[in-house]
């Protein structure tokens, strides 16, 4: 058994999981992304996937890796790579390593949290919303447009709307107000997502394998993550979801092949539960520190002990969701 972590050691979720794995005494290697210029990878694909990673400290036989937790940043943005420039050997090395390692995470039989193909829908919020709706959660009425007149009509129809990015790049959620009118024409240059505003209470739900950790968000800000920018505050409390909603979160995570995810929900005054999006690489420590919920321990346990042949329904046929367990 070997657990492989990949990313920046100071990244809070990665550091928390690494600490838990160390406390469990599980053989673990944290592959520091900053050392990419001193890291080499070889991979061959035949009847089995073989490969090796070499760093100054480690030689890792990839066939011995039973699980991996990956939170990579764009290696091209690392200072030594960015300073070397796009035509440099350093730049080419970084791209080659990232591509090869991500290929491995996609095809290895090891448990990977999370595979790139499963995370890909996060790059298109409208596509992800369609997935969520098909799996049983209501979603807000949504408009993606470059037409200012269409925005005005959508606004008039719903009375109160929000706007945010359509991609996986983090953006602040804001309610549209009359002050935005003078720059509304800018949507012609960038497709923007507008949504019906749903009044109610926010919840962040982390699904780890079959475990569910729910947090209730107490904030008057449109986007509680940026509450201080709006002179508001945010309190986060551990919360016990209704059993039906908890199970729907479990089903959603399983169906979209994410052993770990953060699901954003809102409960309306008449107890209707909307789902806004699913984060495939959640910064769960923000919630763990506030609620003392053992999320990082649950992730470490999942990496170390796996789920025995979890099966998901996908397009009408059964396929293995997680194919390796070291138990």
PDB file of C-alpha atoms in Angstrom:
ATOM      1  CA  UNK A   1       0.000   0.000   0.000  1.00  0.00           C
ATOM      2  CA  UNK A   2       1.158   3.509  -0.838  1.00  0.00           C
ATOM      3  CA  UNK A   3      -0.830   6.742  -0.793  1.00  0.00           C
ATOM      4  CA  UNK A   4       0.341   9.483  -3.146  1.00  0.00           C
ATOM      5  CA  UNK A   5      -0.540  13.144  -2.598  1.00  0.00           C
ATOM      6  CA  UNK A   6       0.208  15.779  -5.221  1.00  0.00           C
ATOM      7  CA  UNK A   7       0.123  19.559  -4.856  1.00  0.00           C
ATOM      8  CA  UNK A   8       1.625  22.280  -2.691  1.00  0.00           C
ATOM      9  CA  UNK A   9       2.492  21.217   0.886  1.00  0.00           C
ATOM     10  CA  UNK A  10       1.139  24.482   2.306  1.00  0.00           C
ATOM     11  CA  UNK A  11      -2.260  23.923   0.679  1.00  0.00           C
ATOM     12  CA  UNK A  12      -4.559  23.555   3.679  1.00  0.00           C
ATOM     13  CA  UNK A  13      -6.699  20.575   2.546  1.00  0.00           C
ATOM     14  CA  UNK A  14      -3.649  18.681   1.270  1.00  0.00           C
ATOM     15  CA  UNK A  15      -1.733  19.364   4.488  1.00  0.00           C
ATOM     16  CA  UNK A  16      -4.693  18.281   6.634  1.00  0.00           C
ATOM     17  CA  UNK A  17      -5.086  14.966   4.802  1.00  0.00           C
ATOM     18  CA  UNK A  18      -1.330  14.348   4.895  1.00  0.00           C
ATOM     19  CA  UNK A  19      -1.321  14.928   8.661  1.00  0.00           C
ATOM     20  CA  UNK A  20      -4.176  12.467   9.138  1.00  0.00           C
ATOM     21  CA  UNK A  21      -2.443   9.834   7.019  1.00  0.00           C
ATOM     22  CA  UNK A  22       0.700  10.268   9.098  1.00  0.00           C
ATOM     23  CA  UNK A  23      -1.291   9.804  12.291  1.00  0.00           C
ATOM     24  CA  UNK A  24      -2.787   6.615  10.821  1.00  0.00           C
ATOM     25  CA  UNK A  25       0.712   5.349  10.084  1.00  0.00           C
ATOM     26  CA  UNK A  26      -0.123   4.775   6.428  1.00  0.00           C
ATOM     27  CA  UNK A  27       2.788   4.794   3.930  1.00  0.00           C
ATOM     28  CA  UNK A  28       2.365   8.134   2.165  1.00  0.00           C
ATOM     29  CA  UNK A  29       4.382  10.325  -0.192  1.00  0.00           C
ATOM     30  CA  UNK A  30       3.549  13.987  -0.668  1.00  0.00           C
ATOM     31  CA  UNK A  31       4.766  14.977  -4.117  1.00  0.00           C
ATOM     32  CA  UNK A  32       5.687  18.653  -3.827  1.00  0.00           C
ATOM     33  CA  UNK A  33       4.627  20.434  -7.006  1.00  0.00           C
ATOM     34  CA  UNK A  34       7.232  23.138  -6.401  1.00  0.00           C
ATOM     35  CA  UNK A  35       9.933  20.519  -7.034  1.00  0.00           C
ATOM     36  CA  UNK A  36       8.641  19.811 -10.523  1.00  0.00           C
ATOM     37  CA  UNK A  37      11.969  20.598 -12.206  1.00  0.00           C
ATOM     38  CA  UNK A  38      13.577  17.888 -10.080  1.00  0.00           C
ATOM     39  CA  UNK A  39      10.776  15.410 -10.732  1.00  0.00           C
ATOM     40  CA  UNK A  40      10.677  12.913 -13.590  1.00  0.00           C
ATOM     41  CA  UNK A  41       7.979  10.487 -14.635  1.00  0.00           C
ATOM     42  CA  UNK A  42       7.859   7.457 -16.918  1.00  0.00           C
ATOM     43  CA  UNK A  43       4.666   5.617 -17.812  1.00  0.00           C
ATOM     44  CA  UNK A  44       3.872   2.687 -20.072  1.00  0.00           C
ATOM     45  CA  UNK A  45       0.435   1.356 -20.916  1.00  0.00           C
ATOM     46  CA  UNK A  46      -0.236  -2.225 -21.978  1.00  0.00           C
ATOM     47  CA  UNK A  47      -2.304  -4.862 -20.250  1.00  0.00           C
ATOM     48  CA  UNK A  48      -1.426  -2.957 -17.103  1.00  0.00           C
ATOM     49  CA  UNK A  49      -0.334   0.601 -16.361  1.00  0.00           C
ATOM     50  CA  UNK A  50       3.282   0.812 -15.278  1.00  0.00           C
ATOM     51  CA  UNK A  51       5.368   3.783 -14.318  1.00  0.00           C
ATOM     52  CA  UNK A  52       7.813   5.423 -12.004  1.00  0.00           C
ATOM     53  CA  UNK A  53       8.278   8.894 -10.515  1.00  0.00           C
ATOM     54  CA  UNK A  54      11.719  10.002  -9.433  1.00  0.00           C
ATOM     55  CA  UNK A  55      12.438  12.949  -7.173  1.00  0.00           C
ATOM     56  CA  UNK A  56      15.489  13.844  -5.125  1.00  0.00           C
ATOM     57  CA  UNK A  57      13.937  12.095  -2.144  1.00  0.00           C
ATOM     58  CA  UNK A  58      11.860   9.285  -3.649  1.00  0.00           C
ATOM     59  CA  UNK A  59      11.599   6.696  -6.381  1.00  0.00           C
ATOM     60  CA  UNK A  60       7.922   5.793  -6.602  1.00  0.00           C
ATOM     61  CA  UNK A  61       6.788   2.652  -8.406  1.00  0.00           C
ATOM     62  CA  UNK A  62       3.348   3.745  -9.556  1.00  0.00           C
ATOM     63  CA  UNK A  63       2.083   0.145  -9.571  1.00  0.00           C
ATOM     64  CA  UNK A  64       2.390   0.181  -5.757  1.00  0.00           C
ATOM     65  CA  UNK A  65       0.169   3.262  -5.386  1.00  0.00           C
ATOM     66  CA  UNK A  66      -3.231   2.181  -4.079  1.00  0.00           C
ATOM     67  CA  UNK A  67      -4.761   5.661  -3.787  1.00  0.00           C
ATOM     68  CA  UNK A  68      -3.992   9.263  -4.689  1.00  0.00           C
ATOM     69  CA  UNK A  69      -5.302  12.655  -3.583  1.00  0.00           C
ATOM     70  CA  UNK A  70      -4.510  15.368  -6.114  1.00  0.00           C
ATOM     71  CA  UNK A  71      -4.885  19.140  -5.708  1.00  0.00           C
ATOM     72  CA  UNK A  72      -2.546  20.444  -8.409  1.00  0.00           C
ATOM     73  CA  UNK A  73      -2.137  24.081  -9.312  1.00  0.00           C
ATOM     74  CA  UNK A  74      -1.223  25.127 -12.835  1.00  0.00           C
ATOM     75  CA  UNK A  75       2.488  24.293 -12.933  1.00  0.00           C
ATOM     76  CA  UNK A  76       2.990  27.019 -15.556  1.00  0.00           C
ATOM     77  CA  UNK A  77       2.164  29.541 -12.815  1.00  0.00           C
ATOM     78  CA  UNK A  78       4.925  28.312 -10.494  1.00  0.00           C
ATOM     79  CA  UNK A  79       7.478  31.153 -10.196  1.00  0.00           C
ATOM     80  CA  UNK A  80      10.415  29.197 -11.631  1.00  0.00           C
ATOM     81  CA  UNK A  81       8.348  28.063 -14.614  1.00  0.00           C
ATOM     82  CA  UNK A  82       6.697  31.408 -15.303  1.00  0.00           C
ATOM     83  CA  UNK A  83      10.045  33.216 -15.108  1.00  0.00           C
ATOM     84  CA  UNK A  84      11.661  30.704 -17.482  1.00  0.00           C
ATOM     85  CA  UNK A  85       9.097  31.539 -20.171  1.00  0.00           C
ATOM     86  CA  UNK A  86       6.963  29.618 -22.629  1.00  0.00           C
ATOM     87  CA  UNK A  87       9.839  28.580 -24.897  1.00  0.00           C
ATOM     88  CA  UNK A  88      12.055  27.257 -22.122  1.00  0.00           C
ATOM     89  CA  UNK A  89      12.919  23.651 -21.333  1.00  0.00           C
ATOM     90  CA  UNK A  90      11.529  24.245 -17.845  1.00  0.00           C
ATOM     91  CA  UNK A  91       8.138  25.168 -19.290  1.00  0.00           C
ATOM     92  CA  UNK A  92       8.123  22.123 -21.579  1.00  0.00           C
ATOM     93  CA  UNK A  93       9.165  19.856 -18.699  1.00  0.00           C
ATOM     94  CA  UNK A  94       6.364  21.162 -16.494  1.00  0.00           C
ATOM     95  CA  UNK A  95       3.723  20.633 -19.161  1.00  0.00           C
ATOM     96  CA  UNK A  96       5.050  17.166 -19.992  1.00  0.00           C
ATOM     97  CA  UNK A  97       5.054  16.104 -16.341  1.00  0.00           C
ATOM     98  CA  UNK A  98       1.554  17.446 -15.690  1.00  0.00           C
ATOM     99  CA  UNK A  99       0.133  15.781 -18.801  1.00  0.00           C
ATOM    100  CA  UNK A 100       1.745  12.429 -18.060  1.00  0.00           C
ATOM    101  CA  UNK A 101       0.821  12.376 -14.385  1.00  0.00           C
ATOM    102  CA  UNK A 102      -2.765  13.425 -15.090  1.00  0.00           C
ATOM    103  CA  UNK A 103      -2.984  10.650 -17.699  1.00  0.00           C
ATOM    104  CA  UNK A 104      -1.887   8.220 -15.009  1.00  0.00           C
ATOM    105  CA  UNK A 105      -4.522   9.493 -12.571  1.00  0.00           C
ATOM    106  CA  UNK A 106      -7.133   8.921 -15.258  1.00  0.00           C
ATOM    107  CA  UNK A 107      -6.292   5.323 -16.140  1.00  0.00           C
ATOM    108  CA  UNK A 108      -4.716   3.850 -13.013  1.00  0.00           C
ATOM    109  CA  UNK A 109      -6.847   1.256 -11.187  1.00  0.00           C
ATOM    110  CA  UNK A 110      -5.911   3.017  -7.929  1.00  0.00           C
ATOM    111  CA  UNK A 111      -8.502   5.113  -6.110  1.00  0.00           C
ATOM    112  CA  UNK A 112      -8.042   8.732  -7.226  1.00  0.00           C
ATOM    113  CA  UNK A 113      -9.642  11.678  -5.477  1.00  0.00           C
ATOM    114  CA  UNK A 114     -10.711  12.900  -7.992  1.00  0.00           C
ATOM    115  CA  UNK A 115     -10.144  11.757 -11.564  1.00  0.00           C
ATOM    116  CA  UNK A 116      -9.793  14.581 -14.111  1.00  0.00           C
ATOM    117  CA  UNK A 117     -12.661  13.252 -16.232  1.00  0.00           C
ATOM    118  CA  UNK A 118     -15.020  13.383 -13.244  1.00  0.00           C
ATOM    119  CA  UNK A 119     -13.905  16.926 -12.391  1.00  0.00           C
ATOM    120  CA  UNK A 120     -14.228  18.175 -15.975  1.00  0.00           C
ATOM    121  CA  UNK A 121     -17.948  19.124 -15.825  1.00  0.00           C
ATOM    122  CA  UNK A 122     -16.999  21.769 -13.245  1.00  0.00           C
ATOM    123  CA  UNK A 123     -15.468  23.685 -16.161  1.00  0.00           C
ATOM    124  CA  UNK A 124     -18.976  24.351 -17.474  1.00  0.00           C
ATOM    125  CA  UNK A 125     -21.471  25.350 -14.809  1.00  0.00           C
ATOM    126  CA  UNK A 126     -24.463  25.050 -17.163  1.00  0.00           C
ATOM    127  CA  UNK A 127     -23.464  21.477 -18.032  1.00  0.00           C
ATOM    128  CA  UNK A 128     -23.011  20.644 -14.375  1.00  0.00           C
ATOM    129  CA  UNK A 129     -26.424  22.153 -13.583  1.00  0.00           C
ATOM    130  CA  UNK A 130     -27.948  19.833 -16.179  1.00  0.00           C
ATOM    131  CA  UNK A 131     -26.282  16.876 -14.442  1.00  0.00           C
ATOM    132  CA  UNK A 132     -27.592  18.013 -11.059  1.00  0.00           C
ATOM    133  CA  UNK A 133     -31.126  18.491 -12.363  1.00  0.00           C
ATOM    134  CA  UNK A 134     -31.136  15.038 -13.985  1.00  0.00           C
ATOM    135  CA  UNK A 135     -30.159  13.543 -10.610  1.00  0.00           C
ATOM    136  CA  UNK A 136     -33.166  14.954  -8.828  1.00  0.00           C
ATOM    137  CA  UNK A 137     -32.216  18.316  -7.303  1.00  0.00           C
ATOM    138  CA  UNK A 138     -34.077  21.480  -8.357  1.00  0.00           C
ATOM    139  CA  UNK A 139     -31.745  24.150  -9.798  1.00  0.00           C
ATOM    140  CA  UNK A 140     -32.398  27.869 -10.330  1.00  0.00           C
ATOM    141  CA  UNK A 141     -33.672  29.102 -13.680  1.00  0.00           C
ATOM    142  CA  UNK A 142     -30.470  30.032 -15.528  1.00  0.00           C
ATOM    143  CA  UNK A 143     -29.554  32.261 -18.439  1.00  0.00           C
ATOM    144  CA  UNK A 144     -26.137  32.274 -20.132  1.00  0.00           C
ATOM    145  CA  UNK A 145     -25.866  35.090 -22.615  1.00  0.00           C
ATOM    146  CA  UNK A 146     -23.866  37.809 -24.333  1.00  0.00           C
ATOM    147  CA  UNK A 147     -27.042  39.835 -24.982  1.00  0.00           C
ATOM    148  CA  UNK A 148     -27.745  42.721 -22.560  1.00  0.00           C
ATOM    149  CA  UNK A 149     -31.392  42.835 -23.686  1.00  0.00           C
ATOM    150  CA  UNK A 150     -31.809  39.161 -22.787  1.00  0.00           C
ATOM    151  CA  UNK A 151     -30.446  39.941 -19.321  1.00  0.00           C
ATOM    152  CA  UNK A 152     -32.961  42.770 -18.924  1.00  0.00           C
ATOM    153  CA  UNK A 153     -35.821  40.466 -19.942  1.00  0.00           C
ATOM    154  CA  UNK A 154     -34.625  37.696 -17.578  1.00  0.00           C
ATOM    155  CA  UNK A 155     -34.328  40.260 -14.769  1.00  0.00           C
ATOM    156  CA  UNK A 156     -37.824  41.550 -15.406  1.00  0.00           C
ATOM    157  CA  UNK A 157     -39.210  38.014 -15.449  1.00  0.00           C
ATOM    158  CA  UNK A 158     -37.687  36.992 -12.116  1.00  0.00           C
ATOM    159  CA  UNK A 159     -37.446  40.321 -10.318  1.00  0.00           C
ATOM    160  CA  UNK A 160     -34.267  39.387  -8.483  1.00  0.00           C
ATOM    161  CA  UNK A 161     -31.283  37.654 -10.124  1.00  0.00           C
ATOM    162  CA  UNK A 162     -27.614  36.915  -9.454  1.00  0.00           C
ATOM    163  CA  UNK A 163     -24.646  36.645 -11.806  1.00  0.00           C
ATOM    164  CA  UNK A 164     -21.462  34.566 -11.721  1.00  0.00           C
ATOM    165  CA  UNK A 165     -18.879  32.875 -13.928  1.00  0.00           C
ATOM    166  CA  UNK A 166     -19.906  29.989 -16.171  1.00  0.00           C
ATOM    167  CA  UNK A 167     -16.501  28.301 -15.809  1.00  0.00           C
ATOM    168  CA  UNK A 168     -14.760  26.500 -12.974  1.00  0.00           C
ATOM    169  CA  UNK A 169     -12.733  29.626 -12.182  1.00  0.00           C
ATOM    170  CA  UNK A 170     -13.811  30.965  -8.816  1.00  0.00           C
ATOM    171  CA  UNK A 171     -15.917  34.105  -9.019  1.00  0.00           C
ATOM    172  CA  UNK A 172     -17.916  36.158  -6.546  1.00  0.00           C
ATOM    173  CA  UNK A 173     -21.672  35.656  -6.661  1.00  0.00           C
ATOM    174  CA  UNK A 174     -23.502  39.005  -6.721  1.00  0.00           C
ATOM    175  CA  UNK A 175     -27.078  40.164  -7.051  1.00  0.00           C
ATOM    176  CA  UNK A 176     -27.751  42.354 -10.060  1.00  0.00           C
ATOM    177  CA  UNK A 177     -28.801  45.866  -9.068  1.00  0.00           C
ATOM    178  CA  UNK A 178     -29.392  49.197 -10.882  1.00  0.00           C
ATOM    179  CA  UNK A 179     -25.738  50.179 -10.353  1.00  0.00           C
ATOM    180  CA  UNK A 180     -24.746  47.393 -12.746  1.00  0.00           C
ATOM    181  CA  UNK A 181     -26.762  48.810 -15.646  1.00  0.00           C
ATOM    182  CA  UNK A 182     -24.019  51.122 -16.856  1.00  0.00           C
ATOM    183  CA  UNK A 183     -21.688  48.175 -17.498  1.00  0.00           C
ATOM    184  CA  UNK A 184     -24.278  45.573 -18.491  1.00  0.00           C
ATOM    185  CA  UNK A 185     -23.188  45.961 -22.129  1.00  0.00           C
ATOM    186  CA  UNK A 186     -19.903  44.289 -21.144  1.00  0.00           C
ATOM    187  CA  UNK A 187     -21.594  40.869 -21.259  1.00  0.00           C
ATOM    188  CA  UNK A 188     -21.225  41.123 -25.052  1.00  0.00           C
ATOM    189  CA  UNK A 189     -17.517  40.424 -24.491  1.00  0.00           C
ATOM    190  CA  UNK A 190     -17.883  37.548 -22.057  1.00  0.00           C
ATOM    191  CA  UNK A 191     -20.695  34.972 -21.812  1.00  0.00           C
ATOM    192  CA  UNK A 192     -22.075  35.390 -18.308  1.00  0.00           C
ATOM    193  CA  UNK A 193     -24.354  33.250 -16.207  1.00  0.00           C
ATOM    194  CA  UNK A 194     -27.427  34.812 -14.623  1.00  0.00           C
ATOM    195  CA  UNK A 195     -29.699  32.937 -12.256  1.00  0.00           C
ATOM    196  CA  UNK A 196     -33.025  33.386 -10.570  1.00  0.00           C
ATOM    197  CA  UNK A 197     -32.325  34.481  -6.982  1.00  0.00           C
ATOM    198  CA  UNK A 198     -33.512  31.817  -4.545  1.00  0.00           C
ATOM    199  CA  UNK A 199     -34.122  33.220  -1.041  1.00  0.00           C
ATOM    200  CA  UNK A 200     -33.320  30.862   1.815  1.00  0.00           C
ATOM    201  CA  UNK A 201     -30.646  29.268   3.964  1.00  0.00           C
ATOM    202  CA  UNK A 202     -27.280  28.108   2.573  1.00  0.00           C
ATOM    203  CA  UNK A 203     -25.652  24.770   3.310  1.00  0.00           C
ATOM    204  CA  UNK A 204     -22.333  23.261   2.223  1.00  0.00           C
ATOM    205  CA  UNK A 205     -22.334  19.479   2.174  1.00  0.00           C
ATOM    206  CA  UNK A 206     -19.124  17.471   1.876  1.00  0.00           C
ATOM    207  CA  UNK A 207     -19.479  13.902   0.690  1.00  0.00           C
ATOM    208  CA  UNK A 208     -16.510  11.642   1.401  1.00  0.00           C
ATOM    209  CA  UNK A 209     -17.170   8.173   0.027  1.00  0.00           C
ATOM    210  CA  UNK A 210     -20.432   7.336   1.786  1.00  0.00           C
ATOM    211  CA  UNK A 211     -19.949   9.794   4.661  1.00  0.00           C
ATOM    212  CA  UNK A 212     -21.794  13.125   4.615  1.00  0.00           C
ATOM    213  CA  UNK A 213     -20.799  16.266   6.538  1.00  0.00           C
ATOM    214  CA  UNK A 214     -23.199  19.210   6.368  1.00  0.00           C
ATOM    215  CA  UNK A 215     -22.566  22.800   7.421  1.00  0.00           C
ATOM    216  CA  UNK A 216     -25.179  25.521   7.857  1.00  0.00           C
ATOM    217  CA  UNK A 217     -24.069  28.956   6.685  1.00  0.00           C
ATOM    218  CA  UNK A 218     -25.304  31.973   8.647  1.00  0.00           C
ATOM    219  CA  UNK A 219     -24.658  35.118   6.591  1.00  0.00           C
ATOM    220  CA  UNK A 220     -26.537  38.032   5.030  1.00  0.00           C
ATOM    221  CA  UNK A 221     -23.997  38.354   2.187  1.00  0.00           C
ATOM    222  CA  UNK A 222     -24.913  37.237  -1.328  1.00  0.00           C
ATOM    223  CA  UNK A 223     -21.635  35.273  -1.323  1.00  0.00           C
ATOM    224  CA  UNK A 224     -20.695  34.277   2.217  1.00  0.00           C
ATOM    225  CA  UNK A 225     -17.102  33.563   1.159  1.00  0.00           C
ATOM    226  CA  UNK A 226     -16.622  37.299   0.585  1.00  0.00           C
ATOM    227  CA  UNK A 227     -18.855  38.547   3.407  1.00  0.00           C
ATOM    228  CA  UNK A 228     -16.284  40.968   4.821  1.00  0.00           C
ATOM    229  CA  UNK A 229     -16.114  42.800   1.466  1.00  0.00           C
ATOM    230  CA  UNK A 230     -19.796  43.616   1.955  1.00  0.00           C
ATOM    231  CA  UNK A 231     -19.376  44.460   5.671  1.00  0.00           C
ATOM    232  CA  UNK A 232     -21.181  41.266   6.576  1.00  0.00           C
ATOM    233  CA  UNK A 233     -20.137  38.278   8.652  1.00  0.00           C
ATOM    234  CA  UNK A 234     -20.306  34.512   8.205  1.00  0.00           C
ATOM    235  CA  UNK A 235     -20.873  31.842  10.826  1.00  0.00           C
ATOM    236  CA  UNK A 236     -20.644  28.168   9.984  1.00  0.00           C
ATOM    237  CA  UNK A 237     -22.327  25.520  12.124  1.00  0.00           C
ATOM    238  CA  UNK A 238     -22.413  21.752  11.909  1.00  0.00           C
ATOM    239  CA  UNK A 239     -25.822  20.632  10.681  1.00  0.00           C
ATOM    240  CA  UNK A 240     -27.773  17.410  10.389  1.00  0.00           C
ATOM    241  CA  UNK A 241     -29.526  17.184   7.043  1.00  0.00           C
ATOM    242  CA  UNK A 242     -32.914  15.546   6.609  1.00  0.00           C
ATOM    243  CA  UNK A 243     -32.241  11.913   5.749  1.00  0.00           C
ATOM    244  CA  UNK A 244     -33.777  12.282   2.286  1.00  0.00           C
ATOM    245  CA  UNK A 245     -31.496  15.209   1.371  1.00  0.00           C
ATOM    246  CA  UNK A 246     -28.439  13.479   2.806  1.00  0.00           C
ATOM    247  CA  UNK A 247     -29.139  10.444   0.641  1.00  0.00           C
ATOM    248  CA  UNK A 248     -29.683  12.621  -2.430  1.00  0.00           C
ATOM    249  CA  UNK A 249     -26.240  14.163  -1.870  1.00  0.00           C
ATOM    250  CA  UNK A 250     -24.736  10.684  -1.600  1.00  0.00           C
ATOM    251  CA  UNK A 251     -26.463   9.598  -4.812  1.00  0.00           C
ATOM    252  CA  UNK A 252     -25.359  12.757  -6.630  1.00  0.00           C
ATOM    253  CA  UNK A 253     -21.695  12.341  -5.661  1.00  0.00           C
ATOM    254  CA  UNK A 254     -21.708   8.679  -6.600  1.00  0.00           C
ATOM    255  CA  UNK A 255     -23.439   9.229  -9.926  1.00  0.00           C
ATOM    256  CA  UNK A 256     -20.923  11.825 -11.061  1.00  0.00           C
ATOM    257  CA  UNK A 257     -17.988   9.695  -9.881  1.00  0.00           C
ATOM    258  CA  UNK A 258     -16.664  12.041  -7.197  1.00  0.00           C
ATOM    259  CA  UNK A 259     -15.515  10.175  -4.059  1.00  0.00           C
ATOM    260  CA  UNK A 260     -15.006  13.652  -2.535  1.00  0.00           C
ATOM    261  CA  UNK A 261     -17.055  16.734  -3.352  1.00  0.00           C
ATOM    262  CA  UNK A 262     -18.570  19.868  -1.855  1.00  0.00           C
ATOM    263  CA  UNK A 263     -22.236  20.396  -2.689  1.00  0.00           C
ATOM    264  CA  UNK A 264     -23.838  23.838  -2.349  1.00  0.00           C
ATOM    265  CA  UNK A 265     -27.491  23.733  -1.298  1.00  0.00           C
ATOM    266  CA  UNK A 266     -30.111  26.301  -0.335  1.00  0.00           C
ATOM    267  CA  UNK A 267     -33.305  25.531   1.596  1.00  0.00           C
ATOM    268  CA  UNK A 268     -36.233  27.818   0.843  1.00  0.00           C
ATOM    269  CA  UNK A 269     -38.787  28.989   3.398  1.00  0.00           C
ATOM    270  CA  UNK A 270     -41.134  26.234   2.216  1.00  0.00           C
ATOM    271  CA  UNK A 271     -38.349  23.619   2.681  1.00  0.00           C
ATOM    272  CA  UNK A 272     -37.526  23.083  -0.974  1.00  0.00           C
ATOM    273  CA  UNK A 273     -33.855  22.188  -1.397  1.00  0.00           C
ATOM    274  CA  UNK A 274     -32.060  23.711  -4.405  1.00  0.00           C
ATOM    275  CA  UNK A 275     -28.594  22.679  -5.545  1.00  0.00           C
ATOM    276  CA  UNK A 276     -26.364  25.384  -7.039  1.00  0.00           C
ATOM    277  CA  UNK A 277     -23.190  23.483  -7.901  1.00  0.00           C
ATOM    278  CA  UNK A 278     -20.779  20.701  -6.971  1.00  0.00           C
ATOM    279  CA  UNK A 279     -17.142  21.497  -6.203  1.00  0.00           C
ATOM    280  CA  UNK A 280     -14.926  18.528  -7.210  1.00  0.00           C
ATOM    281  CA  UNK A 281     -11.886  19.806  -5.288  1.00  0.00           C
ATOM    282  CA  UNK A 282     -13.375  21.505  -2.238  1.00  0.00           C
ATOM    283  CA  UNK A 283     -11.377  23.583   0.219  1.00  0.00           C
ATOM    284  CA  UNK A 284     -13.068  21.681   3.010  1.00  0.00           C
ATOM    285  CA  UNK A 285     -10.780  22.894   5.809  1.00  0.00           C
ATOM    286  CA  UNK A 286     -12.642  26.241   5.867  1.00  0.00           C
ATOM    287  CA  UNK A 287     -15.679  24.297   7.100  1.00  0.00           C
ATOM    288  CA  UNK A 288     -13.789  21.705   9.118  1.00  0.00           C
ATOM    289  CA  UNK A 289     -12.082  24.349  11.243  1.00  0.00           C
ATOM    290  CA  UNK A 290     -15.431  26.059  11.925  1.00  0.00           C
ATOM    291  CA  UNK A 291     -17.399  22.932  12.797  1.00  0.00           C
ATOM    292  CA  UNK A 292     -14.812  20.419  14.034  1.00  0.00           C
ATOM    293  CA  UNK A 293     -16.251  17.865  11.654  1.00  0.00           C
ATOM    294  CA  UNK A 294     -13.615  15.165  10.903  1.00  0.00           C
ATOM    295  CA  UNK A 295     -13.592  15.663   7.127  1.00  0.00           C
ATOM    296  CA  UNK A 296      -9.846  15.303   6.617  1.00  0.00           C
ATOM    297  CA  UNK A 297      -9.868  12.143   8.736  1.00  0.00           C
ATOM    298  CA  UNK A 298     -12.668  10.739   6.580  1.00  0.00           C
ATOM    299  CA  UNK A 299     -10.652  11.477   3.412  1.00  0.00           C
ATOM    300  CA  UNK A 300      -7.567   9.836   4.903  1.00  0.00           C
ATOM    301  CA  UNK A 301      -9.620   6.773   5.842  1.00  0.00           C
ATOM    302  CA  UNK A 302     -11.067   6.623   2.337  1.00  0.00           C
ATOM    303  CA  UNK A 303      -7.592   6.794   0.803  1.00  0.00           C
ATOM    304  CA  UNK A 304      -6.219   4.203   3.188  1.00  0.00           C
ATOM    305  CA  UNK A 305      -9.076   1.740   3.330  1.00  0.00           C
ATOM    306  CA  UNK A 306     -11.181   2.473   0.233  1.00  0.00           C
ATOM    307  CA  UNK A 307     -14.702   1.480  -0.630  1.00  0.00           C
ATOM    308  CA  UNK A 308     -15.288  -2.097  -1.600  1.00  0.00           C
ATOM    309  CA  UNK A 309     -16.253  -2.062  -5.248  1.00  0.00           C
ATOM    310  CA  UNK A 310     -18.542   0.922  -5.149  1.00  0.00           C
ATOM    311  CA  UNK A 311     -20.851   0.729  -8.132  1.00  0.00           C
ATOM    312  CA  UNK A 312     -22.623   3.557  -9.870  1.00  0.00           C
ATOM    313  CA  UNK A 313     -25.374   3.659 -12.418  1.00  0.00           C
ATOM    314  CA  UNK A 314     -24.084   5.484 -15.478  1.00  0.00           C
ATOM    315  CA  UNK A 315     -26.141   5.867 -18.632  1.00  0.00           C
ATOM    316  CA  UNK A 316     -28.187   2.847 -17.741  1.00  0.00           C
ATOM    317  CA  UNK A 317     -25.238   0.507 -17.251  1.00  0.00           C
ATOM    318  CA  UNK A 318     -23.315  -0.391 -14.159  1.00  0.00           C
ATOM    319  CA  UNK A 319     -19.651   0.549 -14.102  1.00  0.00           C
ATOM    320  CA  UNK A 320     -17.056   0.490 -11.340  1.00  0.00           C
ATOM    321  CA  UNK A 321     -16.746   3.820  -9.566  1.00  0.00           C
ATOM    322  CA  UNK A 322     -13.794   2.872  -7.404  1.00  0.00           C
ATOM    323  CA  UNK A 323     -12.052  -0.276  -8.482  1.00  0.00           C
ATOM    324  CA  UNK A 324      -9.275  -0.624  -5.922  1.00  0.00           C
ATOM    325  CA  UNK A 325      -9.511  -1.268  -2.243  1.00  0.00           C
ATOM    326  CA  UNK A 326      -6.561  -2.356  -0.168  1.00  0.00           C
ATOM    327  CA  UNK A 327      -8.675  -3.827   2.593  1.00  0.00           C
TER     328      UNK A 327
END
